Coordinates of C-alpha atoms and ligand atoms in Angstrom, one line a residue:
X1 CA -21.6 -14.0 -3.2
X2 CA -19.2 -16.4 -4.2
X3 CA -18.3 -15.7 -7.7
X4 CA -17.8 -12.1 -7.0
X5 CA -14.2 -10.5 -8.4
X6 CA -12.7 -6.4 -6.4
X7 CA -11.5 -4.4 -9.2
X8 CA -9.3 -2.0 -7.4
X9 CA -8.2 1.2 -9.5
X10 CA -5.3 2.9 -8.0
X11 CA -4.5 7.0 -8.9
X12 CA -3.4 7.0 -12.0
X13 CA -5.9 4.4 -13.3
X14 CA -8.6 7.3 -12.6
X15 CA -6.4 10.0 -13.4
X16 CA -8.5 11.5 -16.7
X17 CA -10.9 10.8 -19.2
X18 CA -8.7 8.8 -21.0
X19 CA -8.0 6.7 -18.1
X20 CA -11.4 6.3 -16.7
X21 CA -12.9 5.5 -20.0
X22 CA -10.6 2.6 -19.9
X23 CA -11.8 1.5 -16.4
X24 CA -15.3 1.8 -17.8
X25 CA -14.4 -0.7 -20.3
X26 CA -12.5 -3.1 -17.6
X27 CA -15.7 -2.7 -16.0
X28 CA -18.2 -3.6 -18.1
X29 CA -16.1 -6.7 -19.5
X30 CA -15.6 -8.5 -16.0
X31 CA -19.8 -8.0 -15.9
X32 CA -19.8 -10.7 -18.4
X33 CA -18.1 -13.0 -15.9
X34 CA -18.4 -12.1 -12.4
X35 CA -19.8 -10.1 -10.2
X36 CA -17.7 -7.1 -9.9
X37 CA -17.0 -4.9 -6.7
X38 CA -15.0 -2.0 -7.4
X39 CA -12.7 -0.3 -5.5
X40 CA -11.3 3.1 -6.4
X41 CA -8.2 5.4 -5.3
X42 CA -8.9 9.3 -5.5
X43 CA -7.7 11.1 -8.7
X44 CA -4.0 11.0 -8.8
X45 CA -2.4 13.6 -6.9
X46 CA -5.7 14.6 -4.8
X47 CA -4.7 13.0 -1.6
X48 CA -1.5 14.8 -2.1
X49 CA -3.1 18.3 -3.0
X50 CA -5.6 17.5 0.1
X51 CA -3.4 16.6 2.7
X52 CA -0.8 19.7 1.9
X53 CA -4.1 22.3 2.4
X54 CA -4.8 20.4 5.8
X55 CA -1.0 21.5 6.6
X56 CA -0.9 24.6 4.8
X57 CA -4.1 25.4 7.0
X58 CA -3.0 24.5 10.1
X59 CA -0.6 28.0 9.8
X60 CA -3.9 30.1 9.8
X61 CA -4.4 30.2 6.1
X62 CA -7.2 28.4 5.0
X63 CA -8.1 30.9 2.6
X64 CA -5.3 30.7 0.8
X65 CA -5.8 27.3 -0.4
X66 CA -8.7 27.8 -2.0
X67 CA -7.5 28.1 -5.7
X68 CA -5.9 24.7 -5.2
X69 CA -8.9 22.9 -3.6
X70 CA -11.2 24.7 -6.5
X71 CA -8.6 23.5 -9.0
X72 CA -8.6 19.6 -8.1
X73 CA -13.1 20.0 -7.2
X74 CA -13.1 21.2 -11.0
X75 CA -11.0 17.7 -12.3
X76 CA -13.9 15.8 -11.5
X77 CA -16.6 18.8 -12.9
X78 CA -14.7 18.4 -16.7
X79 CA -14.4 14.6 -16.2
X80 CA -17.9 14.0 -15.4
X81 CA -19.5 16.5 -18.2
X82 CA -17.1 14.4 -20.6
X83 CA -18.0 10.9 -19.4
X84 CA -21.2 11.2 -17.3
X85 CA -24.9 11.3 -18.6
X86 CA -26.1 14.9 -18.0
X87 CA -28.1 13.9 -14.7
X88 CA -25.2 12.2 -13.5
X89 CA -23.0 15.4 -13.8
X90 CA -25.8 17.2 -12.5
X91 CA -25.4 15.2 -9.5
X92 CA -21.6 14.8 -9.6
X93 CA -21.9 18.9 -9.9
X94 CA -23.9 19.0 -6.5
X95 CA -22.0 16.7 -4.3
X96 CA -18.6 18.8 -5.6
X97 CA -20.4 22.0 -4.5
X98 CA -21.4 20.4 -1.1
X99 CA -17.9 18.7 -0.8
X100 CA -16.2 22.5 -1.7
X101 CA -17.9 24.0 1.8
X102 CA -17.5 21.1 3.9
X103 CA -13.6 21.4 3.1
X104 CA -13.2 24.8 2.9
X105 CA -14.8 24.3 6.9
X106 CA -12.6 21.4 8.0
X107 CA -9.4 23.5 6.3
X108 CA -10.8 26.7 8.7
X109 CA -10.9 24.5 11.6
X110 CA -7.6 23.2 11.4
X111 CA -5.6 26.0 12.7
X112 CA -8.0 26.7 15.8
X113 CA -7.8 22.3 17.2
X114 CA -4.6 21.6 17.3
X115 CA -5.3 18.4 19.1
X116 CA -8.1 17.4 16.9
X117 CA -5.7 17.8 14.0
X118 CA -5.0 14.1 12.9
X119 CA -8.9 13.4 13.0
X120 CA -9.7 16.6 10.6
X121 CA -6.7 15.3 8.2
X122 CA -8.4 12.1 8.0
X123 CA -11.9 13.6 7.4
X124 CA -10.0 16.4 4.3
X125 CA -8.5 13.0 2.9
X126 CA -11.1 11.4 2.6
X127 CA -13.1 13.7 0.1
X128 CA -10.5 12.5 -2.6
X129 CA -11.9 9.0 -2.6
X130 CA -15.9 9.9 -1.7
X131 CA -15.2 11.8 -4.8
X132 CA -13.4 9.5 -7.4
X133 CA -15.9 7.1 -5.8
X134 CA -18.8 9.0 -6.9
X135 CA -17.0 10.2 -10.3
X136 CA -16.6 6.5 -11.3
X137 CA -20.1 5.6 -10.4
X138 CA -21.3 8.4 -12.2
X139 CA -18.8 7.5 -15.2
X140 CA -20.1 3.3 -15.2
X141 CA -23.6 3.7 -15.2
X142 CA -23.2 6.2 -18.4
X143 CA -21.2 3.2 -19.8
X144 CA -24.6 1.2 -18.9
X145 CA -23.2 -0.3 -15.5
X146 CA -25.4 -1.0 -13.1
X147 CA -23.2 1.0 -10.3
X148 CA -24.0 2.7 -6.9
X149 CA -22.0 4.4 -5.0
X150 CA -21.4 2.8 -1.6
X151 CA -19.9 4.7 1.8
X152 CA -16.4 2.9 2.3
X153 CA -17.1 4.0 5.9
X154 CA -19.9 2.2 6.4
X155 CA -17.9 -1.1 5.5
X156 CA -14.5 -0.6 6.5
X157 CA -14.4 0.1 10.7
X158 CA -10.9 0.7 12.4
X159 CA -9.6 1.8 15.4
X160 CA -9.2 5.4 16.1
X161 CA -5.4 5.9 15.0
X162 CA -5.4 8.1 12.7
X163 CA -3.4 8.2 9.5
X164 CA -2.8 4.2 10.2
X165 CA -5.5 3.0 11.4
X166 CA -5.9 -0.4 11.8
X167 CA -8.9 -2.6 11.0
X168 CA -11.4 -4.3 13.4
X169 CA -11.7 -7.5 11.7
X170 CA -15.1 -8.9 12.5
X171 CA -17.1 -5.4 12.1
X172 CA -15.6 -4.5 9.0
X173 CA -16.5 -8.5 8.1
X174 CA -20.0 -8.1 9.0
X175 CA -20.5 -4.5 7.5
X176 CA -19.8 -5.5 4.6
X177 CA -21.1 -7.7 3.8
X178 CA -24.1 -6.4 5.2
X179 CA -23.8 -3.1 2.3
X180 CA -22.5 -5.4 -0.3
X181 CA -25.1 -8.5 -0.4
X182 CA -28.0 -6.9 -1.1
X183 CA -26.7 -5.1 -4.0
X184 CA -25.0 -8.1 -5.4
X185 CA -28.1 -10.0 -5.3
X186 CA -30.2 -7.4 -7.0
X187 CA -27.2 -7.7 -9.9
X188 CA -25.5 -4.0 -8.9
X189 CA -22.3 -3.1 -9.0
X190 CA -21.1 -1.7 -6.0
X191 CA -18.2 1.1 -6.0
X192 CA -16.4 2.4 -2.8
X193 CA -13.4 4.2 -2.0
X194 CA -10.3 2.7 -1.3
X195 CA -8.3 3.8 1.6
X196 CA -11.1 5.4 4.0
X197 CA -12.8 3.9 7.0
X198 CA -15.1 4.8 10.5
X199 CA -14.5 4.0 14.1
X200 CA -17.3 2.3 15.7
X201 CA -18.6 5.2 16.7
X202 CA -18.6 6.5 12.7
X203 CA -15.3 9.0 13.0
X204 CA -13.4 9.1 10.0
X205 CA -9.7 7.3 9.6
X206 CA -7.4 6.6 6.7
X207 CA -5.8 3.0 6.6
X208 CA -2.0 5.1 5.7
X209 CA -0.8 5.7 2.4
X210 CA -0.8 3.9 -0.5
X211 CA -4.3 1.9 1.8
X212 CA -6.3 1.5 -1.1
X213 CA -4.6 -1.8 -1.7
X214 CA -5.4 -2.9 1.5
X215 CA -9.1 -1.6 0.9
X216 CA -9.4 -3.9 -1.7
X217 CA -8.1 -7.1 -0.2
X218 CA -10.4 -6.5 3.0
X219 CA -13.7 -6.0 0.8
X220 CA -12.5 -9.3 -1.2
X221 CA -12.2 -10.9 2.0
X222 CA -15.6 -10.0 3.8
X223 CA -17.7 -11.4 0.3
X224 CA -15.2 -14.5 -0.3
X225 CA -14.5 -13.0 -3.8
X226 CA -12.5 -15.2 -6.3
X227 CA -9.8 -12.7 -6.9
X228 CA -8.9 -9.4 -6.0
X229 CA -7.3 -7.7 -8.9
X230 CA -5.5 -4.4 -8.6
X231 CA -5.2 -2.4 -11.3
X232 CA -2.3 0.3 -11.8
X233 CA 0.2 1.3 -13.6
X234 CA 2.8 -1.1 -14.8
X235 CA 2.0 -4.6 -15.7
X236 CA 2.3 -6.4 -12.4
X237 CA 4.8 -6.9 -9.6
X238 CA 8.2 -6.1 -11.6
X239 CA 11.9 -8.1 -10.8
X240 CA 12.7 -4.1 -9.4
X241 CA 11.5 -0.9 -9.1
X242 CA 11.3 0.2 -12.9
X243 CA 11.9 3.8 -11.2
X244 CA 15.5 2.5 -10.3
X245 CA 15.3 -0.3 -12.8
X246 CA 14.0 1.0 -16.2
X247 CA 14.7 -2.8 -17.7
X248 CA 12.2 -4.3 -14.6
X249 CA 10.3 -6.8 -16.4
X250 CA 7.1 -8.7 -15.1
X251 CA 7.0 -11.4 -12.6
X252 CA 4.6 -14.1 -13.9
X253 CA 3.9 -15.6 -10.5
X254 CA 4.4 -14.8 -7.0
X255 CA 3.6 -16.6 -3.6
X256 CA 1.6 -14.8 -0.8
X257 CA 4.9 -14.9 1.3
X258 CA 6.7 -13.6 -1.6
X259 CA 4.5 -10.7 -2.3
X260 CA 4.1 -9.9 1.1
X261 CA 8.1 -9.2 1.2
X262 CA 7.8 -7.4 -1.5
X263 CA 5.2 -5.0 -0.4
X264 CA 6.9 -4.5 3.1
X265 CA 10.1 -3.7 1.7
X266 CA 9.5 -1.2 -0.2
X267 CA 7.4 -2.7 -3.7
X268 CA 5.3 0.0 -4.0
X269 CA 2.4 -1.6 -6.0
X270 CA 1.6 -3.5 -3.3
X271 CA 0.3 -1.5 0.0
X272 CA 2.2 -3.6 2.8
X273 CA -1.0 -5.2 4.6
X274 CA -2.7 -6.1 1.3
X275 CA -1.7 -9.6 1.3
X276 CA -2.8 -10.8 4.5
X277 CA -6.3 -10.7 4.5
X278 CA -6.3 -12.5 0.5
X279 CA -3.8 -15.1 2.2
X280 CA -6.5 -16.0 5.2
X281 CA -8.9 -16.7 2.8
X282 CA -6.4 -17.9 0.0
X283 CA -8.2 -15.5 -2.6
X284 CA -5.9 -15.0 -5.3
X285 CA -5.0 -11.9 -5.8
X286 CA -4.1 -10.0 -10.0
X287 CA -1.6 -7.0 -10.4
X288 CA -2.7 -6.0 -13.6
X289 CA -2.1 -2.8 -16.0
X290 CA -5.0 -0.6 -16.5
X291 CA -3.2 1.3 -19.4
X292 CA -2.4 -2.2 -20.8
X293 CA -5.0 -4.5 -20.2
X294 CA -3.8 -6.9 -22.4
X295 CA -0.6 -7.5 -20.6
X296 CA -0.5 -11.0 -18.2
X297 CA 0.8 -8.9 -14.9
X298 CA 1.5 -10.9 -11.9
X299 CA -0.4 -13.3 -10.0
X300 CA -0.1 -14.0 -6.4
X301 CA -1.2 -17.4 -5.1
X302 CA -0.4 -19.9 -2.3
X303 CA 1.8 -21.6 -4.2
X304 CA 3.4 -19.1 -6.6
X305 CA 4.9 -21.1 -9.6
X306 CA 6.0 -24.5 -8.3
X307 CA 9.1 -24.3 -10.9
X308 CA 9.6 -20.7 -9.9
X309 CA 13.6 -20.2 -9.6
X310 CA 15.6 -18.6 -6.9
X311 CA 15.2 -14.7 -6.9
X312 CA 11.8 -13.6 -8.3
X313 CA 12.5 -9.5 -7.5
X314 CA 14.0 -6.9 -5.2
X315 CA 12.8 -4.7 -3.5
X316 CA 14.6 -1.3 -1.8
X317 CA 12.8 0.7 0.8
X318 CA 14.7 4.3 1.3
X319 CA 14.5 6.8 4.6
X320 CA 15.5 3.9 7.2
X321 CA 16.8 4.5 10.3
X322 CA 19.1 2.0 11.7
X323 CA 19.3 1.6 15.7
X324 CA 22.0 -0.2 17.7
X325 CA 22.4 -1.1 21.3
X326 CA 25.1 -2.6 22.9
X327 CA 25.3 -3.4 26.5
X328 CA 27.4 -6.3 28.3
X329 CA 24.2 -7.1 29.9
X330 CA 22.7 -9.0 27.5
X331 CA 25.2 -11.7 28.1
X332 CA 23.2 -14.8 29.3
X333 CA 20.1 -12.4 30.6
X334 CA 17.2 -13.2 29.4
X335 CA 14.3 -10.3 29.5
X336 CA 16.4 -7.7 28.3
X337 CA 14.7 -8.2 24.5
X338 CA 11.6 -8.2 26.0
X339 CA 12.6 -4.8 27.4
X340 CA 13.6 -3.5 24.3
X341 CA 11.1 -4.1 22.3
X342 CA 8.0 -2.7 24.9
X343 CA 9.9 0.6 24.0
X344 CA 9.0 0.4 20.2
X345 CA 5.3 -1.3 21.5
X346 CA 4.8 1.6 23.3
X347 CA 5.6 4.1 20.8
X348 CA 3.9 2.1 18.4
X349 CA 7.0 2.5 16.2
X350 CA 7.6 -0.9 13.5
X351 CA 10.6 -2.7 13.8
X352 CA 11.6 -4.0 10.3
X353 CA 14.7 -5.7 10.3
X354 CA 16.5 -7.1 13.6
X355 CA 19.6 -8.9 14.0
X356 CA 21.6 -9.5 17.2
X357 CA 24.7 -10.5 18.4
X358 CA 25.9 -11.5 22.2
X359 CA 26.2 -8.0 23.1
X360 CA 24.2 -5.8 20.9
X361 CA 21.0 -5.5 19.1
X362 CA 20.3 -3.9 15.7
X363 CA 17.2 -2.7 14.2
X364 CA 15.4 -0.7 11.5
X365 CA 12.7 1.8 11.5
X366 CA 11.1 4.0 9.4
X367 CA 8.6 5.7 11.6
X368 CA 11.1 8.5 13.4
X369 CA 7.9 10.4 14.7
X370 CA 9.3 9.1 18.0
X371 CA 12.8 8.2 17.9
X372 CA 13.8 11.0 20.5
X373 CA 11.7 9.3 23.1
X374 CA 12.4 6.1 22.3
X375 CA 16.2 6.4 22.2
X376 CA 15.9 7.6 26.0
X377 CA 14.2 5.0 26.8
X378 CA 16.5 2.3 25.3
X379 CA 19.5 4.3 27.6
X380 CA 19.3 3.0 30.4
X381 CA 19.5 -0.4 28.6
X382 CA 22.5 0.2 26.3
X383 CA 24.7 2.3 24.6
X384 CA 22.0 3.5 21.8
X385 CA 23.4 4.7 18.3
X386 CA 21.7 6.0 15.6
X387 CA 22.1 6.2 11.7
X388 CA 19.7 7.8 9.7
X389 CA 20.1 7.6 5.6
X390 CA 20.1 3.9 5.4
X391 CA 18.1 2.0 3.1
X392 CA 16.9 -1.8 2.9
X393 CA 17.5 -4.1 -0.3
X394 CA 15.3 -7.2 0.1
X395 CA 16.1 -10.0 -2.2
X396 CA 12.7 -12.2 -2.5
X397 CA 12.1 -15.5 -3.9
X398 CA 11.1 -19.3 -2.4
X399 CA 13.7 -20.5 -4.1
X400 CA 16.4 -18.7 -1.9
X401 CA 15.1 -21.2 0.2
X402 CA 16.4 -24.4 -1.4
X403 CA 19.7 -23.0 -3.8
X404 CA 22.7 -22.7 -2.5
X405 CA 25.3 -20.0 -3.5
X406 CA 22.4 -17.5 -3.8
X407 CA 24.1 -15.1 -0.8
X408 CA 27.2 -15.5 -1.8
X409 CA 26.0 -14.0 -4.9
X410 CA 24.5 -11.3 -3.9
X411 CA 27.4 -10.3 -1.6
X412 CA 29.8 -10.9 -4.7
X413 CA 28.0 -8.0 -6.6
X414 CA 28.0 -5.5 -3.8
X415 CA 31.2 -6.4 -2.5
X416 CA 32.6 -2.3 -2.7
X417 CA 29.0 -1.4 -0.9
X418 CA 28.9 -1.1 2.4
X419 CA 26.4 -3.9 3.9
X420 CA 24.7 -4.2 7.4
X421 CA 22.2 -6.0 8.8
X422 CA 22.3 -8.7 6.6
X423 CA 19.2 -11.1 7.5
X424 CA 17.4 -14.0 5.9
X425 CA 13.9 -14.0 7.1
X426 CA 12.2 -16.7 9.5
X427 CA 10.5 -17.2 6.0
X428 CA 13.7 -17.9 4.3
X429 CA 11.8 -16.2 0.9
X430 CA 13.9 -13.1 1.7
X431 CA 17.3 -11.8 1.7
X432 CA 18.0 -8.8 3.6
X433 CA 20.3 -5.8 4.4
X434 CA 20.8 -2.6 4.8
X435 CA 23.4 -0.1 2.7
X436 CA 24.1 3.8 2.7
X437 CA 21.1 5.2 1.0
X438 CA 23.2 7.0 -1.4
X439 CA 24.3 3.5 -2.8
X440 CA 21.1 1.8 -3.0
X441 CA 20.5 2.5 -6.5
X442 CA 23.5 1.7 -7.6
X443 CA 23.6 -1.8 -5.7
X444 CA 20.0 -2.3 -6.9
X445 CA 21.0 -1.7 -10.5
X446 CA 23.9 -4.2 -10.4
X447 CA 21.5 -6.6 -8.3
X448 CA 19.3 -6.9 -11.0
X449 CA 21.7 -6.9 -14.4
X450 CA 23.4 -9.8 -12.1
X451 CA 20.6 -11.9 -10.7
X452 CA 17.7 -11.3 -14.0
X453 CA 20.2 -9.9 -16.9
X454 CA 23.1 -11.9 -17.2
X455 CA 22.9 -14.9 -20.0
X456 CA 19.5 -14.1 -21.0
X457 CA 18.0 -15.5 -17.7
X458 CA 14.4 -15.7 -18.5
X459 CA 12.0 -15.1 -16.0
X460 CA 9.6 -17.9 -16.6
X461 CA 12.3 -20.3 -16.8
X462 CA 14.1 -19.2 -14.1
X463 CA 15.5 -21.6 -13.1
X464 CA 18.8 -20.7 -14.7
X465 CA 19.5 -18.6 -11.5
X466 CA 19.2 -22.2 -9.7
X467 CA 22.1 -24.8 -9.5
Ligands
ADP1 P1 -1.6 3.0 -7.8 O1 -1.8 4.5 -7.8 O2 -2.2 2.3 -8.9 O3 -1.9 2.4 -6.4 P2 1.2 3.1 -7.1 O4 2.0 4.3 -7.5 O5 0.8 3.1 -5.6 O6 0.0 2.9 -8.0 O7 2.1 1.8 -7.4 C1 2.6 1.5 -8.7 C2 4.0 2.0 -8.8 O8 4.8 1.2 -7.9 C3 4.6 1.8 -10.1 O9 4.3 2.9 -11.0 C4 6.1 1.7 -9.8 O10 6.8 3.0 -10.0 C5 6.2 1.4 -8.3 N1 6.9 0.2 -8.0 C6 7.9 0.1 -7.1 N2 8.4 -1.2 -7.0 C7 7.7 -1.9 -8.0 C8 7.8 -3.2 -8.4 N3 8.6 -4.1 -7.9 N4 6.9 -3.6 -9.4 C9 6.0 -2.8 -9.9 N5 5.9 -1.5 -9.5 C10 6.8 -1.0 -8.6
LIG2 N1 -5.3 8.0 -2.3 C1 -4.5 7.4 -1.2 C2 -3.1 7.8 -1.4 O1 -2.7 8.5 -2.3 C3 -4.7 5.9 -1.2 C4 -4.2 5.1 -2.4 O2 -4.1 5.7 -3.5 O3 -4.1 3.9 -2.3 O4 -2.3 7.4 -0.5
MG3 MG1 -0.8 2.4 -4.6

């Protein structure tokens, strides 16, 4: 299975005809080279659509959303009688029919379990990538593919926590490559849904937003492919967010540790996790730009670009909450970290930044879902303060490492901006803080004309931001 290559196609990469006629192409092409497993996201703005009936229902009115669930089952009806052979709409026609009841049911049963709520989420969610799953298989054999349609959640398994639930390594190893092989052998292309997986015991769980990523990488991992490329919509990893940034441009080359800054920060493109498993295996892993195929996009390696200069991008991550506790007892204790952060362990809640001083502690955290709980238990530890409405600017690049001056910098251009938390990561690839969330587009924007802008710095020489 070695010479196998993931294709991952995120939302708007399957969005239409246009769009999926493109991924047909993409497709076919890598057939030439490699043996392609595909990887697809549901139809942009169907998880969305799916996961507001699952709430709207849980108020009684299941009904109600029925225009809206017909509306998005009748998206992939027009797609498939445009790009599908007739039997393969004709099929694509039956399993939307099927998948119409077994919603409609799940949406009815939402309101009357309560407790069984984050479990019948996951199992509505989940129709948006069985779907696109089956669309795209439908849509690549009509482009003469040879695809089939495989369960996701007979490869991926994961704990039971649902929303985020978190992979169990060896199964989902073993699964899949135990669906995949066979129909690699026989010369098939295999195509599963991103972002969907099973407990043991075959219960349906999402991996968390944005997971299809992460789907992608784990597949990639379990057949030792030679790349995992992930296909959206901009041409790779950019220097910023080219929502905050229109002027982002594309970073040639990036190093696992890089990337994986990038994605926990707040880079979008990148789900968070995706890196890990492509780093165990060192499988190189291709941002590319389905709308643009021709475009380089970024690609992520041990190594990154040996010559690579100091800042590569930066990235912003929006709805922090900062934490701080002070207490004199700190002073020469030891334990009391320990103690604090069994509080977050046992809430499950992710710290993302910490930096300390002899008598307090300061931390990030996006995950609020139990902040009143955990701020009583931090009392008796400390004076606890909170500040919601912070946000975290990550400068990334290996070179931050080895060039002097770089802080200094940074600090220099956002010297009227508020800054907190400033921390440089065990890594040393990252620079870190945290500003007032109304500011962080504005200290992003100068960031960037600074650090990529200024004298014409060019990316692939980059250098120029070096000593
Ligand atoms: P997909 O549906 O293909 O998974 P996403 O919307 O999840 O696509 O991710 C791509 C988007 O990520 C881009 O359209 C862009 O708006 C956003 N983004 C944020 N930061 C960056 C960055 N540094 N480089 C590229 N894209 C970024
Ligand atoms: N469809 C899922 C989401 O919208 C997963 C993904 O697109 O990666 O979050
Ligand atoms: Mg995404």
């Amino acid at each position: 299975m070695s010479e196998s290559t993931v294709l991952k196609f995120g939302g708007t990469s399957v969005a239409n005809v246009e769009a999926l006629g493109r991924v047909a192409g993409l497709v076919r092409r890598a057939q030439a080279r490699t043996r392609p497993v595909v990887v697809v996201s549901a139809l942009a703005g169907v998880t969305d659509a799916l996961l507001a009936a699952a709430d709207a229902a849980a108020n009684g009115d299941a009904e109600g959303m029925r225009p809206q669930l017909d509306a998005l089952l009748e998206r992939h009806a027009e797609i498939a009688g445009r790009l599908a052979r007739p039997e393969g709409a004709n099929v694509i026609g039956t399993v939307l029919e099927r998948a119409r009841g077994e919603i409609m049911n799940l949406l009815e049963r939402v309101a009357g379990e309560p407790e069984r709520r984050p479990a019948l989420r996951d199992e509505i969610a989940s129709y948006g990538e069985r779907l696109s799953a089956a669309l795209v298989t439908a849509v690549l054999v009509a482009a003469d593919v040879p695809a089939r349609y495989v369960d996701a959640r007979h490869c991926l398994i994961t704990d039971a926590s649902h929303g985020r639930a978190t992979p169990l390594l060896p199964d989902t190893e073993q699964r899949t490559r135990a669906e995949l092989a066979p129909l690699l052998d026989r010369g098939l292309v295999p195509v599963l849904g991103g972002y969907i997986a099973a407990t043991l015991e075959g219960v349906t769980t999402t991996l968390g937003r944005g997971g299809s990523d992460y789907s992608a990488a784990l597949v990639g991992a379990a057949v030792a492919a030679r790349e995992i490329q992930i296909w959206t919509d901009v041409s790779g990893v950019l220097t910023a967010d080219p929502r905050v940034v229109p002027g982002a441009r594309t970073v040639p080359s990036l190093s696992y540790a890089e990337a994986a800054e990038l994605a926990y920060f707040g880079a979008k493109v990148l789900h968070p996790k995706t890196i890990q498993p492509a780093m165990d295996r060192e499988i190189p892993v291709r941002i590319c730009n389905s709308h643009s195929p021709g475009d380089p996009g970024t690609l992520v390696t041990a190594h990154g670009e040996a010559r690579a200069g100091a800042v590569k991008a930066i990235a912003h991550k929006t709805g922090v909450t900062v934490l701080q506790i002070s207490s004199t007892r700190m002073l020469g204790a030891y334990g009391f970290l320990r103690g604090l952060f069994e509080v977050f362990e046992r809430h499950r809640t992710v710290v993302d930044v910490v930096t300390t001083s002899e008598v307090s502690v300061s931390l990030t955290v996006d995950d609020v879902a139990s902040l009143p709980e955990i701020v009583a238990e931090l009392r008796p530890l400390g004076t606890v303060s909170v500040e919601s409405g912070r946000a975290i600017v990550c400068v990334v690049g290996e070179g931050l490492r080895t060039t002097p001056g770089i802080a200094a910098r940074v600090f220099a251009t956002v010297s009227d901006i508020n800054v907190s938390l400033i921390s440089q990561g065990a890594s040393r690839v990252n620079l870190t803080f945290v500003v007032d969330e109304a500011r962080v587009r504005e200290a992003v924007l100068r960031l960037h004309e600074a650090l990529f802008e200024r004298q014409g710095v060019d990316l692939d020489h980059a250098a120029a931001v070096a000593p």
